[in-house]
PDB file of C-alpha atoms in Angstrom:
ATOM      1  CA  UNK A   1     -28.071   7.090 -11.707  1.00 93.00           C
ATOM      2  CA  UNK A   2     -25.620   8.505 -14.263  1.00 97.00           C
ATOM      3  CA  UNK A   3     -27.404  11.266 -16.636  1.00 97.00           C
ATOM      4  CA  UNK A   4     -26.024  11.486 -20.075  1.00 97.00           C
ATOM      5  CA  UNK A   5     -24.728  14.966 -21.149  1.00 96.00           C
ATOM      6  CA  UNK A   6     -25.383  14.208 -24.961  1.00 95.00           C
ATOM      7  CA  UNK A   7     -28.521  12.055 -25.497  1.00 95.00           C
ATOM      8  CA  UNK A   8     -28.384   9.307 -28.307  1.00 97.00           C
ATOM      9  CA  UNK A   9     -30.992   8.627 -31.008  1.00 97.00           C
ATOM     10  CA  UNK A  10     -31.660   5.246 -32.325  1.00 98.00           C
ATOM     11  CA  UNK A  11     -32.049   3.994 -36.044  1.00 97.00           C
ATOM     12  CA  UNK A  12     -32.410   0.748 -37.510  1.00 98.00           C
ATOM     13  CA  UNK A  13     -30.972   0.070 -40.899  1.00 98.00           C
ATOM     14  CA  UNK A  14     -30.813  -3.079 -43.157  1.00 98.00           C
ATOM     15  CA  UNK A  15     -27.317  -4.626 -43.075  1.00 98.00           C
ATOM     16  CA  UNK A  16     -27.065  -7.838 -45.133  1.00 98.00           C
ATOM     17  CA  UNK A  17     -29.383 -10.283 -43.366  1.00 96.00           C
ATOM     18  CA  UNK A  18     -29.744  -8.228 -40.184  1.00 98.00           C
ATOM     19  CA  UNK A  19     -31.718  -5.250 -39.025  1.00 98.00           C
ATOM     20  CA  UNK A  20     -28.949  -3.337 -37.244  1.00 98.00           C
ATOM     21  CA  UNK A  21     -29.565  -0.991 -34.352  1.00 98.00           C
ATOM     22  CA  UNK A  22     -27.313   2.044 -34.887  1.00 98.00           C
ATOM     23  CA  UNK A  23     -26.897   4.785 -32.180  1.00 98.00           C
ATOM     24  CA  UNK A  24     -26.031   8.331 -33.167  1.00 98.00           C
ATOM     25  CA  UNK A  25     -24.689  11.135 -31.073  1.00 98.00           C
ATOM     26  CA  UNK A  26     -24.700  14.699 -32.724  1.00 95.00           C
ATOM     27  CA  UNK A  27     -25.512  15.508 -36.385  1.00 92.00           C
ATOM     28  CA  UNK A  28     -23.673  14.751 -39.831  1.00 90.00           C
ATOM     29  CA  UNK A  29     -21.388  17.769 -40.533  1.00 85.00           C
ATOM     30  CA  UNK A  30     -20.174  19.015 -44.023  1.00 82.00           C
ATOM     31  CA  UNK A  31     -16.598  18.173 -44.558  1.00 82.00           C
ATOM     32  CA  UNK A  32     -15.984  16.162 -41.418  1.00 86.00           C
ATOM     33  CA  UNK A  33     -15.546  12.498 -41.424  1.00 87.00           C
ATOM     34  CA  UNK A  34     -18.050  10.605 -38.926  1.00 94.00           C
ATOM     35  CA  UNK A  35     -16.540   8.975 -35.829  1.00 98.00           C
ATOM     36  CA  UNK A  36     -17.545   5.290 -35.793  1.00 98.00           C
ATOM     37  CA  UNK A  37     -17.269   3.419 -32.444  1.00 98.00           C
ATOM     38  CA  UNK A  38     -17.565  -0.322 -32.361  1.00 98.00           C
ATOM     39  CA  UNK A  39     -18.012  -2.178 -29.210  1.00 98.00           C
ATOM     40  CA  UNK A  40     -16.489  -5.430 -27.630  1.00 98.00           C
ATOM     41  CA  UNK A  41     -17.834  -8.987 -27.112  1.00 97.00           C
ATOM     42  CA  UNK A  42     -20.861  -9.008 -24.947  1.00 96.00           C
ATOM     43  CA  UNK A  43     -21.270  -5.352 -25.051  1.00 97.00           C
ATOM     44  CA  UNK A  44     -23.680  -2.860 -26.754  1.00 98.00           C
ATOM     45  CA  UNK A  45     -23.230   0.505 -28.424  1.00 98.00           C
ATOM     46  CA  UNK A  46     -24.525   2.522 -25.300  1.00 98.00           C
ATOM     47  CA  UNK A  47     -21.257   1.413 -23.689  1.00 98.00           C
ATOM     48  CA  UNK A  48     -19.588   4.268 -25.542  1.00 98.00           C
ATOM     49  CA  UNK A  49     -21.919   6.950 -23.681  1.00 98.00           C
ATOM     50  CA  UNK A  50     -19.412   7.981 -21.000  1.00 98.00           C
ATOM     51  CA  UNK A  51     -16.589   8.672 -23.503  1.00 98.00           C
ATOM     52  CA  UNK A  52     -18.995  10.464 -25.749  1.00 98.00           C
ATOM     53  CA  UNK A  53     -20.084  12.692 -22.981  1.00 98.00           C
ATOM     54  CA  UNK A  54     -16.434  13.525 -22.349  1.00 98.00           C
ATOM     55  CA  UNK A  55     -15.546  14.590 -25.820  1.00 97.00           C
ATOM     56  CA  UNK A  56     -14.653  18.289 -26.193  1.00 95.00           C
ATOM     57  CA  UNK A  57     -15.680  18.705 -29.785  1.00 88.00           C
ATOM     58  CA  UNK A  58     -18.887  18.234 -31.527  1.00 87.00           C
ATOM     59  CA  UNK A  59     -18.936  15.292 -33.769  1.00 92.00           C
ATOM     60  CA  UNK A  60     -21.329  12.996 -35.499  1.00 97.00           C
ATOM     61  CA  UNK A  61     -20.707   9.796 -33.617  1.00 98.00           C
ATOM     62  CA  UNK A  62     -21.962   6.370 -35.039  1.00 98.00           C
ATOM     63  CA  UNK A  63     -22.013   3.228 -32.884  1.00 98.00           C
ATOM     64  CA  UNK A  64     -23.806  -0.055 -33.950  1.00 98.00           C
ATOM     65  CA  UNK A  65     -24.849  -2.832 -31.881  1.00 98.00           C
ATOM     66  CA  UNK A  66     -22.976  -6.010 -33.571  1.00 98.00           C
ATOM     67  CA  UNK A  67     -24.963  -8.784 -34.791  1.00 98.00           C
ATOM     68  CA  UNK A  68     -26.131 -10.745 -31.945  1.00 98.00           C
ATOM     69  CA  UNK A  69     -25.733  -8.074 -29.437  1.00 98.00           C
ATOM     70  CA  UNK A  70     -28.141  -5.146 -28.185  1.00 98.00           C
ATOM     71  CA  UNK A  71     -31.116  -4.181 -30.176  1.00 98.00           C
ATOM     72  CA  UNK A  72     -29.828  -5.578 -33.639  1.00 98.00           C
ATOM     73  CA  UNK A  73     -32.251  -8.313 -35.100  1.00 98.00           C
ATOM     74  CA  UNK A  74     -31.233 -10.897 -37.421  1.00 97.00           C
ATOM     75  CA  UNK A  75     -32.276 -14.695 -38.286  1.00 97.00           C
ATOM     76  CA  UNK A  76     -31.543 -17.295 -35.677  1.00 96.00           C
ATOM     77  CA  UNK A  77     -28.045 -19.063 -35.628  1.00 97.00           C
ATOM     78  CA  UNK A  78     -26.224 -21.475 -33.690  1.00 97.00           C
ATOM     79  CA  UNK A  79     -22.768 -19.845 -34.319  1.00 96.00           C
ATOM     80  CA  UNK A  80     -20.945 -16.658 -35.483  1.00 97.00           C
ATOM     81  CA  UNK A  81     -18.311 -16.271 -37.851  1.00 96.00           C
ATOM     82  CA  UNK A  82     -15.687 -13.447 -37.315  1.00 96.00           C
ATOM     83  CA  UNK A  83     -15.627 -12.181 -40.747  1.00 97.00           C
ATOM     84  CA  UNK A  84     -19.125 -11.373 -40.771  1.00 98.00           C
ATOM     85  CA  UNK A  85     -18.292  -8.414 -38.511  1.00 98.00           C
ATOM     86  CA  UNK A  86     -15.903  -6.861 -41.211  1.00 98.00           C
ATOM     87  CA  UNK A  87     -18.488  -7.231 -43.958  1.00 98.00           C
ATOM     88  CA  UNK A  88     -21.311  -5.733 -41.711  1.00 98.00           C
ATOM     89  CA  UNK A  89     -18.843  -2.661 -41.084  1.00 98.00           C
ATOM     90  CA  UNK A  90     -18.216  -2.396 -44.628  1.00 98.00           C
ATOM     91  CA  UNK A  91     -21.918  -2.100 -45.548  1.00 98.00           C
ATOM     92  CA  UNK A  92     -22.641   0.132 -42.513  1.00 98.00           C
ATOM     93  CA  UNK A  93     -19.898   2.575 -43.715  1.00 98.00           C
ATOM     94  CA  UNK A  94     -21.354   2.315 -47.266  1.00 97.00           C
ATOM     95  CA  UNK A  95     -24.810   3.566 -45.861  1.00 97.00           C
ATOM     96  CA  UNK A  96     -23.407   6.391 -43.676  1.00 96.00           C
ATOM     97  CA  UNK A  97     -20.201   7.437 -45.223  1.00 95.00           C
ATOM     98  CA  UNK A  98     -20.105   6.503 -49.077  1.00 93.00           C
ATOM     99  CA  UNK A  99     -16.787   7.423 -50.615  1.00 86.00           C
ATOM    100  CA  UNK A 100     -15.706   9.247 -47.402  1.00 93.00           C
ATOM    101  CA  UNK A 101     -12.863   7.744 -44.966  1.00 97.00           C
ATOM    102  CA  UNK A 102     -14.000   7.532 -41.275  1.00 98.00           C
ATOM    103  CA  UNK A 103     -12.437   7.867 -38.045  1.00 98.00           C
ATOM    104  CA  UNK A 104     -12.724   4.367 -36.510  1.00 98.00           C
ATOM    105  CA  UNK A 105     -12.420   3.489 -32.697  1.00 98.00           C
ATOM    106  CA  UNK A 106     -12.708   0.007 -31.692  1.00 98.00           C
ATOM    107  CA  UNK A 107     -12.819  -1.599 -28.167  1.00 98.00           C
ATOM    108  CA  UNK A 108     -11.785  -5.265 -27.471  1.00 98.00           C
ATOM    109  CA  UNK A 109     -13.316  -7.372 -30.033  1.00 98.00           C
ATOM    110  CA  UNK A 110     -14.234  -4.210 -31.824  1.00 98.00           C
ATOM    111  CA  UNK A 111     -10.466  -3.290 -31.831  1.00 98.00           C
ATOM    112  CA  UNK A 112      -9.651  -6.618 -33.623  1.00 98.00           C
ATOM    113  CA  UNK A 113     -12.307  -5.956 -36.187  1.00 98.00           C
ATOM    114  CA  UNK A 114     -11.145  -2.229 -36.819  1.00 98.00           C
ATOM    115  CA  UNK A 115      -7.468  -3.382 -37.429  1.00 98.00           C
ATOM    116  CA  UNK A 116      -8.499  -6.085 -39.761  1.00 98.00           C
ATOM    117  CA  UNK A 117     -10.950  -3.843 -41.638  1.00 98.00           C
ATOM    118  CA  UNK A 118      -8.324  -1.132 -41.799  1.00 98.00           C
ATOM    119  CA  UNK A 119      -5.872  -3.623 -43.461  1.00 98.00           C
ATOM    120  CA  UNK A 120      -8.499  -4.796 -45.888  1.00 98.00           C
ATOM    121  CA  UNK A 121     -10.158  -1.484 -46.790  1.00 98.00           C
ATOM    122  CA  UNK A 122      -7.055   0.926 -46.076  1.00 98.00           C
ATOM    123  CA  UNK A 123      -9.029   3.686 -48.184  1.00 98.00           C
ATOM    124  CA  UNK A 124     -11.850   3.637 -45.947  1.00 98.00           C
ATOM    125  CA  UNK A 125     -10.194   4.510 -42.492  1.00 98.00           C
ATOM    126  CA  UNK A 126      -8.637   8.096 -42.073  1.00 97.00           C
ATOM    127  CA  UNK A 127      -7.620   7.335 -38.571  1.00 98.00           C
ATOM    128  CA  UNK A 128      -7.844   4.240 -36.257  1.00 98.00           C
ATOM    129  CA  UNK A 129      -7.918   3.692 -32.495  1.00 98.00           C
ATOM    130  CA  UNK A 130      -7.625   0.299 -31.072  1.00 98.00           C
ATOM    131  CA  UNK A 131      -8.667  -0.157 -27.321  1.00 98.00           C
ATOM    132  CA  UNK A 132      -7.270  -3.309 -26.004  1.00 97.00           C
ATOM    133  CA  UNK A 133      -8.024  -5.451 -29.221  1.00 97.00           C
ATOM    134  CA  UNK A 134      -5.401  -7.714 -28.678  1.00 96.00           C
ATOM    135  CA  UNK A 135      -6.406 -10.651 -30.808  1.00 95.00           C
ATOM    136  CA  UNK A 136      -5.785 -14.159 -29.629  1.00 95.00           C
ATOM    137  CA  UNK A 137      -2.807 -16.346 -28.712  1.00 95.00           C
ATOM    138  CA  UNK A 138      -0.981 -18.068 -31.786  1.00 95.00           C
ATOM    139  CA  UNK A 139      -2.174 -21.741 -32.845  1.00 96.00           C
ATOM    140  CA  UNK A 140      -0.702 -24.406 -34.597  1.00 96.00           C
ATOM    141  CA  UNK A 141      -2.328 -26.519 -37.582  1.00 96.00           C
ATOM    142  CA  UNK A 142      -2.122 -29.427 -35.273  1.00 98.00           C
ATOM    143  CA  UNK A 143      -4.859 -27.750 -33.239  1.00 97.00           C
ATOM    144  CA  UNK A 144      -7.339 -27.874 -36.008  1.00 98.00           C
ATOM    145  CA  UNK A 145      -8.915 -31.490 -35.672  1.00 98.00           C
ATOM    146  CA  UNK A 146      -9.623 -30.870 -31.950  1.00 98.00           C
ATOM    147  CA  UNK A 147     -10.926 -27.424 -32.637  1.00 98.00           C
ATOM    148  CA  UNK A 148     -13.407 -28.824 -35.277  1.00 98.00           C
ATOM    149  CA  UNK A 149     -14.518 -31.347 -32.750  1.00 98.00           C
ATOM    150  CA  UNK A 150     -14.997 -28.869 -29.821  1.00 98.00           C
ATOM    151  CA  UNK A 151     -17.031 -26.530 -32.216  1.00 98.00           C
ATOM    152  CA  UNK A 152     -19.247 -29.337 -33.200  1.00 98.00           C
ATOM    153  CA  UNK A 153     -19.826 -30.709 -29.581  1.00 98.00           C
ATOM    154  CA  UNK A 154     -20.554 -27.015 -28.442  1.00 98.00           C
ATOM    155  CA  UNK A 155     -23.287 -26.624 -31.290  1.00 98.00           C
ATOM    156  CA  UNK A 156     -24.842 -29.956 -29.799  1.00 98.00           C
ATOM    157  CA  UNK A 157     -24.902 -28.510 -26.494  1.00 97.00           C
ATOM    158  CA  UNK A 158     -26.256 -25.217 -27.659  1.00 97.00           C
ATOM    159  CA  UNK A 159     -29.275 -27.012 -29.159  1.00 97.00           C
ATOM    160  CA  UNK A 160     -29.810 -28.905 -25.879  1.00 96.00           C
ATOM    161  CA  UNK A 161     -30.180 -25.574 -24.214  1.00 94.00           C
ATOM    162  CA  UNK A 162     -26.852 -25.906 -22.340  1.00 94.00           C
ATOM    163  CA  UNK A 163     -25.495 -22.456 -23.438  1.00 90.00           C
ATOM    164  CA  UNK A 164     -28.254 -20.367 -22.269  1.00 92.00           C
ATOM    165  CA  UNK A 165     -27.181 -16.997 -20.590  1.00 94.00           C
ATOM    166  CA  UNK A 166     -27.856 -16.334 -17.047  1.00 94.00           C
ATOM    167  CA  UNK A 167     -30.896 -13.992 -16.175  1.00 97.00           C
ATOM    168  CA  UNK A 168     -31.338 -11.703 -13.314  1.00 98.00           C
ATOM    169  CA  UNK A 169     -34.060 -11.036 -10.708  1.00 98.00           C
ATOM    170  CA  UNK A 170     -33.890  -7.363 -11.205  1.00 97.00           C
ATOM    171  CA  UNK A 171     -31.908  -4.478 -12.677  1.00 97.00           C
ATOM    172  CA  UNK A 172     -30.004  -4.006  -9.408  1.00 97.00           C
ATOM    173  CA  UNK A 173     -28.651  -7.452  -9.906  1.00 98.00           C
ATOM    174  CA  UNK A 174     -27.594  -6.673 -13.562  1.00 98.00           C
ATOM    175  CA  UNK A 175     -25.801  -3.516 -11.980  1.00 98.00           C
ATOM    176  CA  UNK A 176     -23.982  -5.665  -9.368  1.00 98.00           C
ATOM    177  CA  UNK A 177     -23.045  -8.079 -12.145  1.00 97.00           C
ATOM    178  CA  UNK A 178     -21.264  -5.340 -14.130  1.00 98.00           C
ATOM    179  CA  UNK A 179     -19.596  -4.090 -10.821  1.00 97.00           C
ATOM    180  CA  UNK A 180     -18.345  -7.531 -10.065  1.00 96.00           C
ATOM    181  CA  UNK A 181     -16.768  -7.851 -13.520  1.00 95.00           C
ATOM    182  CA  UNK A 182     -15.420  -4.344 -13.394  1.00 96.00           C
ATOM    183  CA  UNK A 183     -14.252  -3.374  -9.778  1.00 94.00           C
ATOM    184  CA  UNK A 184     -13.600   0.182 -11.130  1.00 96.00           C
ATOM    185  CA  UNK A 185     -17.304   0.681 -12.503  1.00 97.00           C
ATOM    186  CA  UNK A 186     -18.913   3.320 -10.416  1.00 96.00           C
ATOM    187  CA  UNK A 187     -22.527   2.472  -9.061  1.00 97.00           C
ATOM    188  CA  UNK A 188     -24.291   5.337 -11.032  1.00 97.00           C
ATOM    189  CA  UNK A 189     -22.696   4.266 -14.136  1.00 98.00           C
ATOM    190  CA  UNK A 190     -23.556   0.648 -13.504  1.00 98.00           C
ATOM    191  CA  UNK A 191     -27.218   1.354 -12.898  1.00 98.00           C
ATOM    192  CA  UNK A 192     -27.375   3.338 -16.070  1.00 98.00           C
ATOM    193  CA  UNK A 193     -25.494   0.720 -18.043  1.00 98.00           C
ATOM    194  CA  UNK A 194     -27.619  -2.214 -16.659  1.00 98.00           C
ATOM    195  CA  UNK A 195     -30.749  -0.608 -18.404  1.00 98.00           C
ATOM    196  CA  UNK A 196     -28.715  -0.644 -21.892  1.00 97.00           C
ATOM    197  CA  UNK A 197     -27.070  -4.000 -21.380  1.00 97.00           C
ATOM    198  CA  UNK A 198     -30.113  -6.029 -20.246  1.00 98.00           C
ATOM    199  CA  UNK A 199     -33.958  -5.925 -20.924  1.00 97.00           C
ATOM    200  CA  UNK A 200     -36.753  -7.114 -18.708  1.00 97.00           C
ATOM    201  CA  UNK A 201     -38.537 -10.239 -19.941  1.00 96.00           C
ATOM    202  CA  UNK A 202     -42.134 -11.056 -19.972  1.00 96.00           C
ATOM    203  CA  UNK A 203     -41.524 -13.264 -16.683  1.00 96.00           C
ATOM    204  CA  UNK A 204     -40.043 -10.238 -15.026  1.00 96.00           C
ATOM    205  CA  UNK A 205     -36.573 -11.309 -15.160  1.00 97.00           C
ATOM    206  CA  UNK A 206     -33.659  -9.197 -16.743  1.00 98.00           C
ATOM    207  CA  UNK A 207     -31.917 -10.902 -19.827  1.00 97.00           C
ATOM    208  CA  UNK A 208     -28.502  -9.845 -21.100  1.00 97.00           C
ATOM    209  CA  UNK A 209     -28.907  -8.340 -24.626  1.00 98.00           C
ATOM    210  CA  UNK A 210     -26.521 -11.150 -26.364  1.00 97.00           C
ATOM    211  CA  UNK A 211     -26.958 -14.216 -28.253  1.00 97.00           C
ATOM    212  CA  UNK A 212     -25.720 -17.351 -26.293  1.00 97.00           C
ATOM    213  CA  UNK A 213     -24.474 -18.568 -29.618  1.00 97.00           C
ATOM    214  CA  UNK A 214     -21.618 -16.193 -29.105  1.00 97.00           C
ATOM    215  CA  UNK A 215     -20.154 -18.549 -26.502  1.00 95.00           C
ATOM    216  CA  UNK A 216     -19.512 -21.161 -29.071  1.00 97.00           C
ATOM    217  CA  UNK A 217     -15.711 -21.544 -30.116  1.00 97.00           C
ATOM    218  CA  UNK A 218     -14.536 -20.329 -33.503  1.00 96.00           C
ATOM    219  CA  UNK A 219     -14.270 -23.344 -35.770  1.00 96.00           C
ATOM    220  CA  UNK A 220     -11.299 -21.932 -37.257  1.00 94.00           C
ATOM    221  CA  UNK A 221      -7.973 -21.207 -35.744  1.00 97.00           C
ATOM    222  CA  UNK A 222      -6.621 -17.810 -35.254  1.00 96.00           C
ATOM    223  CA  UNK A 223      -3.652 -17.341 -37.701  1.00 96.00           C
ATOM    224  CA  UNK A 224      -1.137 -14.747 -36.526  1.00 97.00           C
ATOM    225  CA  UNK A 225       0.436 -14.531 -39.900  1.00 97.00           C
ATOM    226  CA  UNK A 226      -2.797 -13.332 -41.414  1.00 96.00           C
ATOM    227  CA  UNK A 227      -3.341 -10.684 -38.766  1.00 97.00           C
ATOM    228  CA  UNK A 228       0.178  -9.455 -39.313  1.00 98.00           C
ATOM    229  CA  UNK A 229      -0.374  -8.840 -43.094  1.00 98.00           C
ATOM    230  CA  UNK A 230      -3.491  -7.166 -42.262  1.00 98.00           C
ATOM    231  CA  UNK A 231      -1.570  -4.918 -39.872  1.00 98.00           C
ATOM    232  CA  UNK A 232       1.094  -4.033 -42.451  1.00 98.00           C
ATOM    233  CA  UNK A 233      -1.501  -2.925 -44.897  1.00 98.00           C
ATOM    234  CA  UNK A 234      -3.196  -0.193 -42.646  1.00 98.00           C
ATOM    235  CA  UNK A 235      -2.691   3.122 -44.130  1.00 98.00           C
ATOM    236  CA  UNK A 236      -4.091   5.214 -41.430  1.00 98.00           C
ATOM    237  CA  UNK A 237      -2.253   6.411 -38.364  1.00 98.00           C
ATOM    238  CA  UNK A 238      -2.947   3.906 -35.631  1.00 98.00           C
ATOM    239  CA  UNK A 239      -3.284   4.784 -31.877  1.00 98.00           C
ATOM    240  CA  UNK A 240      -2.942   1.682 -29.754  1.00 98.00           C
ATOM    241  CA  UNK A 241      -4.308   2.306 -26.019  1.00 98.00           C
ATOM    242  CA  UNK A 242      -4.018  -0.111 -23.324  1.00 97.00           C
ATOM    243  CA  UNK A 243      -5.162   0.125 -19.673  1.00 97.00           C
ATOM    244  CA  UNK A 244      -2.900   0.373 -16.762  1.00 96.00           C
ATOM    245  CA  UNK A 245      -4.315  -3.068 -15.342  1.00 95.00           C
ATOM    246  CA  UNK A 246      -3.106  -6.074 -17.228  1.00 92.00           C
ATOM    247  CA  UNK A 247      -5.837  -7.652 -19.145  1.00 89.00           C
ATOM    248  CA  UNK A 248      -3.894 -10.360 -20.887  1.00 90.00           C
ATOM    249  CA  UNK A 249      -2.543 -12.119 -17.918  1.00 88.00           C
ATOM    250  CA  UNK A 250      -5.805 -13.317 -16.355  1.00 89.00           C
ATOM    251  CA  UNK A 251      -7.130 -14.352 -19.674  1.00 89.00           C
ATOM    252  CA  UNK A 252      -4.095 -16.287 -21.239  1.00 91.00           C
ATOM    253  CA  UNK A 253      -1.370 -16.372 -18.677  1.00 90.00           C
ATOM    254  CA  UNK A 254       1.992 -17.610 -20.537  1.00 90.00           C
ATOM    255  CA  UNK A 255       0.006 -18.389 -23.612  1.00 90.00           C
ATOM    256  CA  UNK A 256      -0.289 -14.859 -24.921  1.00 94.00           C
ATOM    257  CA  UNK A 257       1.561 -11.999 -23.265  1.00 93.00           C
ATOM    258  CA  UNK A 258       2.069  -8.366 -23.579  1.00 91.00           C
ATOM    259  CA  UNK A 259       5.430  -8.705 -24.779  1.00 93.00           C
ATOM    260  CA  UNK A 260       4.214 -11.015 -27.501  1.00 95.00           C
ATOM    261  CA  UNK A 261       1.483  -8.513 -28.507  1.00 95.00           C
ATOM    262  CA  UNK A 262       4.013  -5.572 -28.782  1.00 95.00           C
ATOM    263  CA  UNK A 263       6.095  -7.483 -31.185  1.00 97.00           C
ATOM    264  CA  UNK A 264       2.639  -7.917 -33.201  1.00 97.00           C
ATOM    265  CA  UNK A 265       2.439  -4.229 -33.134  1.00 97.00           C
ATOM    266  CA  UNK A 266       5.682  -3.515 -34.822  1.00 97.00           C
ATOM    267  CA  UNK A 267       3.943  -4.564 -38.047  1.00 98.00           C
ATOM    268  CA  UNK A 268       1.729  -1.597 -38.063  1.00 98.00           C
ATOM    269  CA  UNK A 269       3.379   1.231 -40.232  1.00 98.00           C
ATOM    270  CA  UNK A 270       2.189   4.380 -38.468  1.00 98.00           C
ATOM    271  CA  UNK A 271       1.740   3.477 -34.774  1.00 98.00           C
ATOM    272  CA  UNK A 272       1.355   5.540 -31.646  1.00 98.00           C
ATOM    273  CA  UNK A 273       0.880   4.130 -28.295  1.00 98.00           C
ATOM    274  CA  UNK A 274      -0.740   5.286 -24.969  1.00 98.00           C
ATOM    275  CA  UNK A 275      -1.746   3.855 -21.657  1.00 97.00           C
ATOM    276  CA  UNK A 276      -4.612   4.686 -19.536  1.00 98.00           C
ATOM    277  CA  UNK A 277      -3.926   4.977 -15.738  1.00 97.00           C
ATOM    278  CA  UNK A 278      -6.139   3.410 -13.099  1.00 97.00           C
ATOM    279  CA  UNK A 279      -8.168   1.618 -15.455  1.00 97.00           C
ATOM    280  CA  UNK A 280      -8.767  -2.023 -16.575  1.00 97.00           C
ATOM    281  CA  UNK A 281     -10.133  -3.599 -19.811  1.00 97.00           C
ATOM    282  CA  UNK A 282     -13.357  -1.435 -19.793  1.00 98.00           C
ATOM    283  CA  UNK A 283     -11.060   1.736 -19.890  1.00 97.00           C
ATOM    284  CA  UNK A 284     -14.108   3.549 -21.581  1.00 98.00           C
ATOM    285  CA  UNK A 285     -16.004   3.078 -18.426  1.00 98.00           C
ATOM    286  CA  UNK A 286     -13.216   3.553 -16.004  1.00 98.00           C
ATOM    287  CA  UNK A 287     -11.588   6.762 -17.339  1.00 98.00           C
ATOM    288  CA  UNK A 288     -13.738   8.277 -20.099  1.00 98.00           C
ATOM    289  CA  UNK A 289     -12.255  11.777 -19.812  1.00 98.00           C
ATOM    290  CA  UNK A 290      -8.813  10.614 -19.847  1.00 98.00           C
ATOM    291  CA  UNK A 291      -9.555   8.273 -23.022  1.00 98.00           C
ATOM    292  CA  UNK A 292     -11.340  11.033 -24.814  1.00 98.00           C
ATOM    293  CA  UNK A 293      -8.398  13.409 -24.329  1.00 98.00           C
ATOM    294  CA  UNK A 294      -5.994  10.904 -25.687  1.00 98.00           C
ATOM    295  CA  UNK A 295      -8.187  10.142 -28.762  1.00 98.00           C
ATOM    296  CA  UNK A 296      -8.840  13.948 -29.535  1.00 97.00           C
ATOM    297  CA  UNK A 297      -5.175  14.611 -29.182  1.00 98.00           C
ATOM    298  CA  UNK A 298      -4.353  11.751 -31.558  1.00 98.00           C
ATOM    299  CA  UNK A 299      -6.840  13.090 -33.992  1.00 97.00           C
ATOM    300  CA  UNK A 300      -5.626  16.636 -33.790  1.00 95.00           C
ATOM    301  CA  UNK A 301      -1.947  15.581 -34.441  1.00 96.00           C
ATOM    302  CA  UNK A 302      -3.139  13.418 -37.524  1.00 94.00           C
ATOM    303  CA  UNK A 303      -5.616  15.879 -39.011  1.00 84.00           C
TER     304      UNK A 303
END
């Protein structure tokens, strides 16, 4: 099983209505901004371990478990609102870096949060890295009634117990599930991740550390115009990193293409782009050394 080079330590802090689990690597250093890593949907903060181990420089790294994921605790809910992630991040930075801009790296959903936050709070982000945080396909106002109806139907189904996440007989089954989702994930990393991504329950089965309410569709439509305005207001230099494998095609087909996303990126004032070879969407698992090098080079060029 994978053996971390740099062990993390856990801390729990009050963030709004939640008891947030925050993972730390390294120690705070004077005159150096913390490096904040925010994970994607159905993931956990420990997911960054391989990339942190590949960093060549010593940094204080902070990675939270988003609400409804990992070890973060909060009141029961039957749905999640995307803006809450921005507000949670804002309070988190107030706690760990009051008045100090941070280096912010987000993967997938976390990348979307990082970009919107960078536009809403441009003074709080010194440098920003987005790992495959594409956003969503464009929508039309005519879709709103159907979306609200679907949202209400899914909430009813949730309360009938129809949205429960699958559990697994043992940790080896969890690791197999991770490798099925990501064909590039090495078995030793999968074995280690499985113990971070899931926990054994009193009945002996292993449950994913994610709230089933995350599966419920967002009641509000994704509005590209709002996203583009946020992109335009980002003051920090931005590095967009994508995987060599096509992540958008299997998800959205012709509804949302890489070419369309590239058009959206043109709204970012200070943009650099890079691609990670031999990697899929979980590029921080597939090629952590290549990814760490890209990020550290970007930071050095934009110091």
